Amino acid sequence: MSNLNESGLNPAAQGKAAVMKQIPDDAAVRAESPLHHIDLPSMAGKQKDGGIYLKELAFVGHLSLRCDQKNAEQLSTVKEILGLELPLQPLTSNTNDQVQIRWMSPDEWLITVPGDRTFEIEGLFREKMTGHYSLVNGSGGQTILEVRGPSVVDLLKKCVPVDLHSSEFPGGKVVSTTFAKAGAVIRRLDEQSFELVIRRSFADYIWLWIQDASQEFGLVIEQ
Amino acid sequence: MLSIYCPHCGEHREEEEFHPKGQAHIVRPLDPESCSDKEWGQYLYFRKNTRGLHHELWVHAAGCRKFFNITRDTVSYEIREVYLIGEQPSVTSDRAQS
Ligand SMILES: [Zn+2]
């Protein structure tokens, strides 16, 4: 472990926790998303119209933060680091153009950041955060699918056991639930688009499921 | 399917998202060393098999992954009350009978 800190390049993190760069910023280092094997980019643009549009947001930084929502110092530190407040209302999210924070539980949030900023942001947490907290970089274990289109609600009705009506599931709402029995964190982006955060190990299964479930609407792959 | 209110998420969700974790309010003996085999066995293995109101531990397994308590009627499956860990039930079989 000792050479982790030597090659870890982040002095701020030294002596606190081993912070590793999970997403290489060197283009020569090959990185493979959980859906690498199906080669989505080669399918992009093949079909023009459909009820469902799908794209993968690969190589995003996923950070799971657990801390105390009653600890004002922690809350202000998070705001200082991310430029965004932790959403304290259950099932809500706060986002800006770089960072998305999803409420997961009263003491847990899923933060996504641009892949090339993950290491820097994780280092900032290690440097500035005080008190009892936990930050886990799960970037390699998850990926994000964005599904949108006129039939997206009909598609999701076949996949998830939550109420998708916009009065119950408005834009910005986040739910952790099951998607075709696999776990997923689902956020509504707007009336006709949703984001699914899924596990690496279920990515292929969910891709196969979505293909099958979208057959009646027509599936368009976007880049 | 039960529609279960999660007190942490603040809304009803399908039973599919939850796991039942058995009888609630089981207190671990403070000094296991001084327990008789019978007391320790009772603590580990013996559970109520109630007909009627039952206080149960549930976890929102696919959701917020938090535990909470449910008072459920094992005959009708009706959920009478949902309350947090550390709280005591306000709906009890004694009151239900009166
Ligand atoms: Zn919940």
Short mmCIF file of C-alpha atoms and ligand atoms in Angstrom, two decimals:
data_model
loop_
_atom_site.label_atom_id
_atom_site.label_comp_id
_atom_site.label_asym_id
_atom_site.label_seq_id
_atom_site.Cartn_x
_atom_site.Cartn_y
_atom_site.Cartn_z
CA MET A 1 0.00 0.00 0.00
CA SER A 2 2.87 2.38 0.68
CA ASN A 3 3.65 3.01 -2.97
CA LEU A 4 0.02 3.98 -3.50
CA ASN A 5 0.67 7.23 -1.75
CA GLU A 6 3.97 7.70 -3.53
CA SER A 7 2.33 7.29 -6.93
CA GLY A 8 -1.02 8.63 -5.76
CA LEU A 9 0.15 12.16 -6.55
CA ASN A 10 -2.08 13.77 -3.98
CA PRO A 11 -0.18 15.02 -0.95
CA ALA A 12 -3.39 16.26 0.63
CA ALA A 13 -4.69 12.75 0.76
CA GLN A 14 -1.56 11.37 2.40
CA GLY A 15 -2.05 10.12 5.88
CA LYS A 16 -5.84 10.17 5.50
CA ALA A 17 -6.90 7.60 2.96
CA ALA A 18 -5.52 6.05 -0.19
CA VAL A 19 -7.10 7.94 -3.06
CA MET A 20 -6.62 6.39 -6.45
CA LYS A 21 -7.17 7.74 -9.89
CA GLN A 22 -9.77 5.31 -11.21
CA ILE A 23 -10.44 7.03 -14.50
CA PRO A 24 -7.28 7.50 -16.57
CA ASP A 25 -6.94 10.90 -18.16
CA ASP A 26 -4.28 9.63 -20.51
CA ALA A 27 -6.03 8.71 -23.74
CA ALA A 28 -3.38 6.04 -24.37
CA VAL A 29 -4.71 4.07 -21.40
CA ARG A 30 -7.68 2.08 -22.63
CA ALA A 31 -10.74 2.43 -20.44
CA GLU A 32 -13.75 0.19 -20.89
CA SER A 33 -17.22 1.14 -19.73
CA PRO A 34 -19.53 -1.63 -18.52
CA LEU A 35 -21.15 -1.59 -21.97
CA HIS A 36 -17.88 -1.54 -23.89
CA HIS A 37 -18.54 -4.96 -25.42
CA ILE A 38 -21.73 -3.94 -27.21
CA ASP A 39 -20.06 -0.97 -28.88
CA LEU A 40 -22.90 1.56 -28.60
CA PRO A 41 -21.07 4.24 -30.64
CA SER A 42 -21.17 1.99 -33.71
CA MET A 43 -24.97 1.76 -33.36
CA ALA A 44 -25.46 5.49 -32.98
CA GLY A 45 -27.27 7.16 -35.82
CA LYS A 46 -28.18 3.87 -37.58
CA GLN A 47 -31.85 4.36 -36.82
CA LYS A 48 -33.25 7.88 -36.90
CA ASP A 49 -36.75 7.73 -35.43
CA GLY A 50 -38.21 5.83 -32.55
CA GLY A 51 -40.09 6.10 -29.30
CA ILE A 52 -37.00 5.57 -27.17
CA TYR A 53 -33.62 7.28 -27.38
CA LEU A 54 -30.79 5.77 -25.35
CA LYS A 55 -27.26 6.79 -24.59
CA GLU A 56 -24.63 5.77 -22.11
CA LEU A 57 -22.88 8.41 -20.03
CA ALA A 58 -19.66 6.45 -19.58
CA PHE A 59 -16.65 7.33 -17.42
CA VAL A 60 -18.47 9.66 -15.08
CA GLY A 61 -17.09 9.92 -11.54
CA HIS A 62 -19.43 8.29 -9.00
CA LEU A 63 -18.82 9.22 -5.36
CA SER A 64 -20.93 7.84 -2.53
CA LEU A 65 -20.93 10.23 0.38
CA ARG A 66 -22.21 9.35 3.82
CA CYS A 67 -22.29 12.04 6.46
CA ASP A 68 -24.54 13.66 9.03
CA GLN A 69 -27.17 16.02 7.66
CA LYS A 70 -27.37 17.67 11.11
CA ASN A 71 -23.68 18.58 11.01
CA ALA A 72 -23.64 22.16 9.69
CA GLU A 73 -19.86 22.14 9.25
CA GLN A 74 -20.02 19.09 6.98
CA LEU A 75 -22.85 20.58 4.95
CA SER A 76 -20.96 23.81 4.36
CA THR A 77 -17.77 21.91 3.47
CA VAL A 78 -19.65 19.91 0.84
CA LYS A 79 -21.04 23.13 -0.58
CA GLU A 80 -17.58 24.64 -0.66
CA ILE A 81 -16.12 21.63 -2.50
CA LEU A 82 -18.93 21.02 -5.00
CA GLY A 83 -20.45 24.47 -5.28
CA LEU A 84 -23.75 22.78 -4.58
CA GLU A 85 -25.71 21.97 -1.45
CA LEU A 86 -26.57 18.43 -0.40
CA PRO A 87 -30.29 17.85 -1.05
CA LEU A 88 -31.76 17.14 2.40
CA GLN A 89 -35.33 16.55 1.25
CA PRO A 90 -35.90 12.82 0.64
CA LEU A 91 -35.91 11.71 -3.02
CA THR A 92 -34.60 14.98 -4.40
CA SER A 93 -31.49 16.06 -6.28
CA ASN A 94 -29.40 19.19 -6.71
CA THR A 95 -27.49 19.71 -9.92
CA ASN A 96 -25.43 22.19 -11.84
CA ASP A 97 -23.63 21.85 -15.16
CA GLN A 98 -20.83 19.75 -13.63
CA VAL A 99 -22.15 18.04 -10.53
CA GLN A 100 -25.26 16.01 -9.76
CA ILE A 101 -26.11 15.11 -6.16
CA ARG A 102 -28.82 12.53 -5.54
CA TRP A 103 -30.46 11.91 -2.16
CA MET A 104 -30.11 8.19 -1.48
CA SER A 105 -30.97 7.93 2.19
CA PRO A 106 -31.08 10.34 5.16
CA ASP A 107 -27.30 9.95 5.50
CA GLU A 108 -26.21 9.00 1.99
CA TRP A 109 -25.84 10.83 -1.30
CA LEU A 110 -24.66 9.74 -4.75
CA ILE A 111 -22.53 12.46 -6.29
CA THR A 112 -21.54 12.33 -9.95
CA VAL A 113 -18.84 14.57 -11.33
CA PRO A 114 -16.99 14.79 -14.65
CA GLY A 115 -14.66 11.78 -14.87
CA ASP A 116 -11.53 13.88 -15.17
CA ARG A 117 -12.37 15.81 -12.01
CA THR A 118 -13.12 12.79 -9.79
CA PHE A 119 -9.60 12.44 -8.40
CA GLU A 120 -9.33 16.16 -7.63
CA ILE A 121 -12.75 16.27 -5.93
CA GLU A 122 -12.09 13.14 -3.89
CA GLY A 123 -8.82 14.71 -2.77
CA LEU A 124 -10.65 17.89 -1.74
CA PHE A 125 -13.04 15.86 0.41
CA ARG A 126 -10.12 14.09 2.10
CA GLU A 127 -8.44 17.42 2.71
CA LYS A 128 -11.37 19.50 3.93
CA MET A 129 -14.09 17.26 5.32
CA THR A 130 -14.24 17.00 9.10
CA GLY A 131 -15.96 14.66 11.51
CA HIS A 132 -17.35 11.23 10.90
CA TYR A 133 -17.99 10.65 7.21
CA SER A 134 -17.32 8.19 4.42
CA LEU A 135 -16.59 8.79 0.77
CA VAL A 136 -16.34 5.86 -1.62
CA ASN A 137 -15.39 6.13 -5.26
CA GLY A 138 -17.63 3.68 -7.10
CA SER A 139 -16.91 4.98 -10.59
CA GLY A 140 -15.72 1.62 -11.89
CA GLY A 141 -18.73 -0.23 -10.55
CA GLN A 142 -21.53 1.75 -12.14
CA THR A 143 -22.58 3.41 -15.34
CA ILE A 144 -25.35 5.79 -16.36
CA LEU A 145 -27.95 5.35 -19.07
CA GLU A 146 -30.04 8.22 -20.29
CA VAL A 147 -33.36 7.17 -21.78
CA ARG A 148 -35.71 9.66 -23.35
CA GLY A 149 -38.40 9.91 -25.99
CA PRO A 150 -42.17 10.03 -26.39
CA SER A 151 -42.55 6.40 -25.19
CA VAL A 152 -40.13 6.56 -22.28
CA VAL A 153 -42.83 6.41 -19.60
CA ASP A 154 -44.46 3.42 -21.32
CA LEU A 155 -41.09 1.69 -21.41
CA LEU A 156 -40.39 2.36 -17.73
CA LYS A 157 -43.85 1.16 -16.73
CA LYS A 158 -42.71 -2.28 -17.84
CA CYS A 159 -39.51 -2.07 -15.82
CA VAL A 160 -40.03 -0.35 -12.47
CA PRO A 161 -42.59 -0.63 -9.63
CA VAL A 162 -42.81 3.12 -8.94
CA ASP A 163 -45.48 5.61 -9.94
CA LEU A 164 -44.17 7.48 -12.98
CA HIS A 165 -46.96 10.04 -13.31
CA SER A 166 -45.41 13.49 -13.33
CA SER A 167 -47.52 14.50 -10.32
CA GLU A 168 -45.81 11.73 -8.30
CA PHE A 169 -42.50 11.67 -10.15
CA PRO A 170 -41.64 15.23 -11.19
CA GLY A 171 -38.39 16.34 -12.81
CA GLY A 172 -35.48 16.21 -10.37
CA LYS A 173 -36.96 13.42 -8.26
CA VAL A 174 -34.67 10.49 -7.49
CA VAL A 175 -35.71 6.98 -6.50
CA SER A 176 -33.67 3.91 -5.71
CA THR A 177 -35.73 1.00 -6.84
CA THR A 178 -35.66 -2.15 -8.92
CA PHE A 179 -35.42 -2.04 -12.69
CA ALA A 180 -36.41 -5.41 -14.11
CA LYS A 181 -35.50 -6.78 -10.67
CA ALA A 182 -31.98 -5.30 -10.81
CA GLY A 183 -31.19 -2.31 -8.62
CA ALA A 184 -31.20 1.14 -10.19
CA VAL A 185 -31.15 4.77 -9.13
CA ILE A 186 -33.59 6.60 -11.35
CA ARG A 187 -33.80 10.37 -11.74
CA ARG A 188 -36.29 12.21 -13.89
CA LEU A 189 -34.53 14.84 -15.98
CA ASP A 190 -37.65 16.24 -17.59
CA GLU A 191 -41.07 15.09 -18.76
CA GLN A 192 -39.67 12.69 -21.36
CA SER A 193 -36.22 11.82 -20.09
CA PHE A 194 -34.81 9.76 -17.26
CA GLU A 195 -31.39 8.81 -16.02
CA LEU A 196 -30.62 5.32 -14.73
CA VAL A 197 -27.58 4.68 -12.57
CA ILE A 198 -26.95 0.95 -12.84
CA ARG A 199 -24.42 -1.55 -11.56
CA ARG A 200 -21.62 -2.72 -13.82
CA SER A 201 -22.59 -6.36 -13.31
CA PHE A 202 -26.18 -5.71 -14.40
CA ALA A 203 -25.35 -3.40 -17.31
CA ASP A 204 -25.45 -6.07 -20.00
CA TYR A 205 -28.67 -7.58 -18.63
CA ILE A 206 -30.34 -4.16 -18.49
CA TRP A 207 -29.19 -3.38 -22.02
CA LEU A 208 -30.72 -6.64 -23.27
CA TRP A 209 -33.90 -5.91 -21.32
CA ILE A 210 -34.21 -2.36 -22.69
CA GLN A 211 -33.71 -3.59 -26.26
CA ASP A 212 -36.47 -6.14 -25.80
CA ALA A 213 -38.82 -3.76 -23.96
CA SER A 214 -38.33 -0.98 -26.55
CA GLN A 215 -39.01 -3.18 -29.55
CA GLU A 216 -42.62 -2.02 -29.83
CA PHE A 217 -41.60 1.67 -29.67
CA GLY A 218 -38.40 1.62 -31.77
CA LEU A 219 -35.01 2.14 -30.14
CA VAL A 220 -32.58 4.80 -31.28
CA ILE A 221 -29.03 4.80 -29.95
CA GLU A 222 -27.52 8.22 -29.42
CA GLN A 223 -23.95 9.18 -28.94
CA MET B 1 -48.56 -7.07 -3.05
CA LEU B 2 -48.33 -4.79 -0.05
CA SER B 3 -47.94 -1.07 -0.54
CA ILE B 4 -45.54 -0.08 2.23
CA TYR B 5 -44.86 3.40 3.56
CA CYS B 6 -41.14 4.00 4.09
CA PRO B 7 -40.73 6.56 6.89
CA HIS B 8 -37.28 7.53 5.56
CA CYS B 9 -38.28 8.04 1.91
CA GLY B 10 -41.61 9.49 2.99
CA GLU B 11 -43.73 7.65 0.45
CA HIS B 12 -45.43 4.36 -0.31
CA ARG B 13 -43.54 1.81 -2.38
CA GLU B 14 -44.17 -1.69 -3.65
CA GLU B 15 -43.42 -4.66 -1.41
CA GLU B 16 -40.84 -5.79 -4.00
CA GLU B 17 -38.47 -3.09 -2.73
CA PHE B 18 -38.61 -4.31 0.89
CA HIS B 19 -37.47 -7.32 2.90
CA PRO B 20 -39.13 -8.44 6.12
CA LYS B 21 -36.58 -9.04 8.86
CA GLY B 22 -38.73 -10.78 11.43
CA GLN B 23 -40.00 -9.89 14.86
CA ALA B 24 -39.14 -6.41 16.11
CA HIS B 25 -38.01 -5.30 19.59
CA ILE B 26 -35.84 -8.33 20.35
CA VAL B 27 -33.43 -7.15 23.01
CA ARG B 28 -30.00 -8.72 23.09
CA PRO B 29 -29.13 -9.86 26.62
CA LEU B 30 -26.76 -7.32 28.17
CA ASP B 31 -24.53 -10.02 29.59
CA PRO B 32 -24.59 -13.06 27.28
CA GLU B 33 -21.98 -14.83 29.44
CA SER B 34 -24.38 -15.08 32.34
CA CYS B 35 -27.31 -16.34 30.26
CA SER B 36 -28.52 -19.86 30.76
CA ASP B 37 -28.66 -22.02 27.63
CA LYS B 38 -32.41 -21.63 27.72
CA GLU B 39 -32.27 -17.82 27.87
CA TRP B 40 -29.70 -17.62 25.08
CA GLY B 41 -31.64 -20.11 22.98
CA GLN B 42 -34.81 -18.10 23.49
CA TYR B 43 -33.03 -14.96 22.37
CA LEU B 44 -31.48 -16.56 19.29
CA TYR B 45 -34.14 -18.89 17.99
CA PHE B 46 -37.58 -18.44 19.49
CA ARG B 47 -40.00 -16.04 17.81
CA LYS B 48 -43.65 -15.22 18.11
CA ASN B 49 -46.01 -16.73 15.57
CA THR B 50 -48.80 -14.29 16.15
CA ARG B 51 -52.30 -14.49 14.82
CA GLY B 52 -53.25 -10.82 14.71
CA LEU B 53 -51.09 -7.79 15.40
CA HIS B 54 -47.39 -8.38 14.93
CA HIS B 55 -44.55 -5.88 15.37
CA GLU B 56 -42.01 -6.51 12.64
CA LEU B 57 -38.68 -5.22 11.43
CA TRP B 58 -38.48 -4.37 7.73
CA VAL B 59 -35.75 -2.95 5.53
CA HIS B 60 -36.19 -0.81 2.42
CA ALA B 61 -33.70 -3.05 0.64
CA ALA B 62 -33.88 -1.69 -2.90
CA GLY B 63 -34.55 1.89 -1.77
CA CYS B 64 -32.89 3.82 1.02
CA ARG B 65 -31.65 0.61 2.71
CA LYS B 66 -32.85 1.79 6.12
CA PHE B 67 -34.61 -0.34 8.72
CA PHE B 68 -37.92 0.53 10.35
CA ASN B 69 -40.79 -1.14 12.19
CA ILE B 70 -44.21 -2.15 10.97
CA THR B 71 -47.21 -3.27 13.00
CA ARG B 72 -49.07 -5.64 10.73
CA ASP B 73 -52.16 -7.77 11.15
CA THR B 74 -51.08 -11.27 10.16
CA VAL B 75 -54.68 -12.26 9.42
CA SER B 76 -55.69 -9.42 7.12
CA TYR B 77 -52.14 -8.32 6.18
CA GLU B 78 -53.28 -4.78 6.99
CA ILE B 79 -50.42 -2.50 8.03
CA ARG B 80 -51.66 -0.66 11.10
CA GLU B 81 -48.61 1.49 11.77
CA VAL B 82 -45.09 2.28 10.58
CA TYR B 83 -42.60 3.65 13.11
CA LEU B 84 -38.88 4.26 13.40
CA ILE B 85 -36.26 2.13 15.09
CA GLY B 86 -36.00 3.18 18.72
CA GLU B 87 -39.67 4.11 18.90
CA GLN B 88 -42.36 2.07 20.57
CA PRO B 89 -45.55 1.02 18.76
CA SER B 90 -48.68 2.99 19.55
CA VAL B 91 -50.91 0.28 18.11
CA THR B 92 -50.63 -2.79 20.32
CA SER B 93 -52.77 -5.89 20.60
CA ASP B 94 -53.96 -4.82 24.06
CA ARG B 95 -55.40 -1.61 22.72
CA ALA B 96 -56.81 -3.32 19.68
CA GLN B 97 -58.88 -5.58 21.91
CA SER B 98 -60.25 -2.80 24.08
ZN ZN C 1 -36.90 4.14 2.05
#
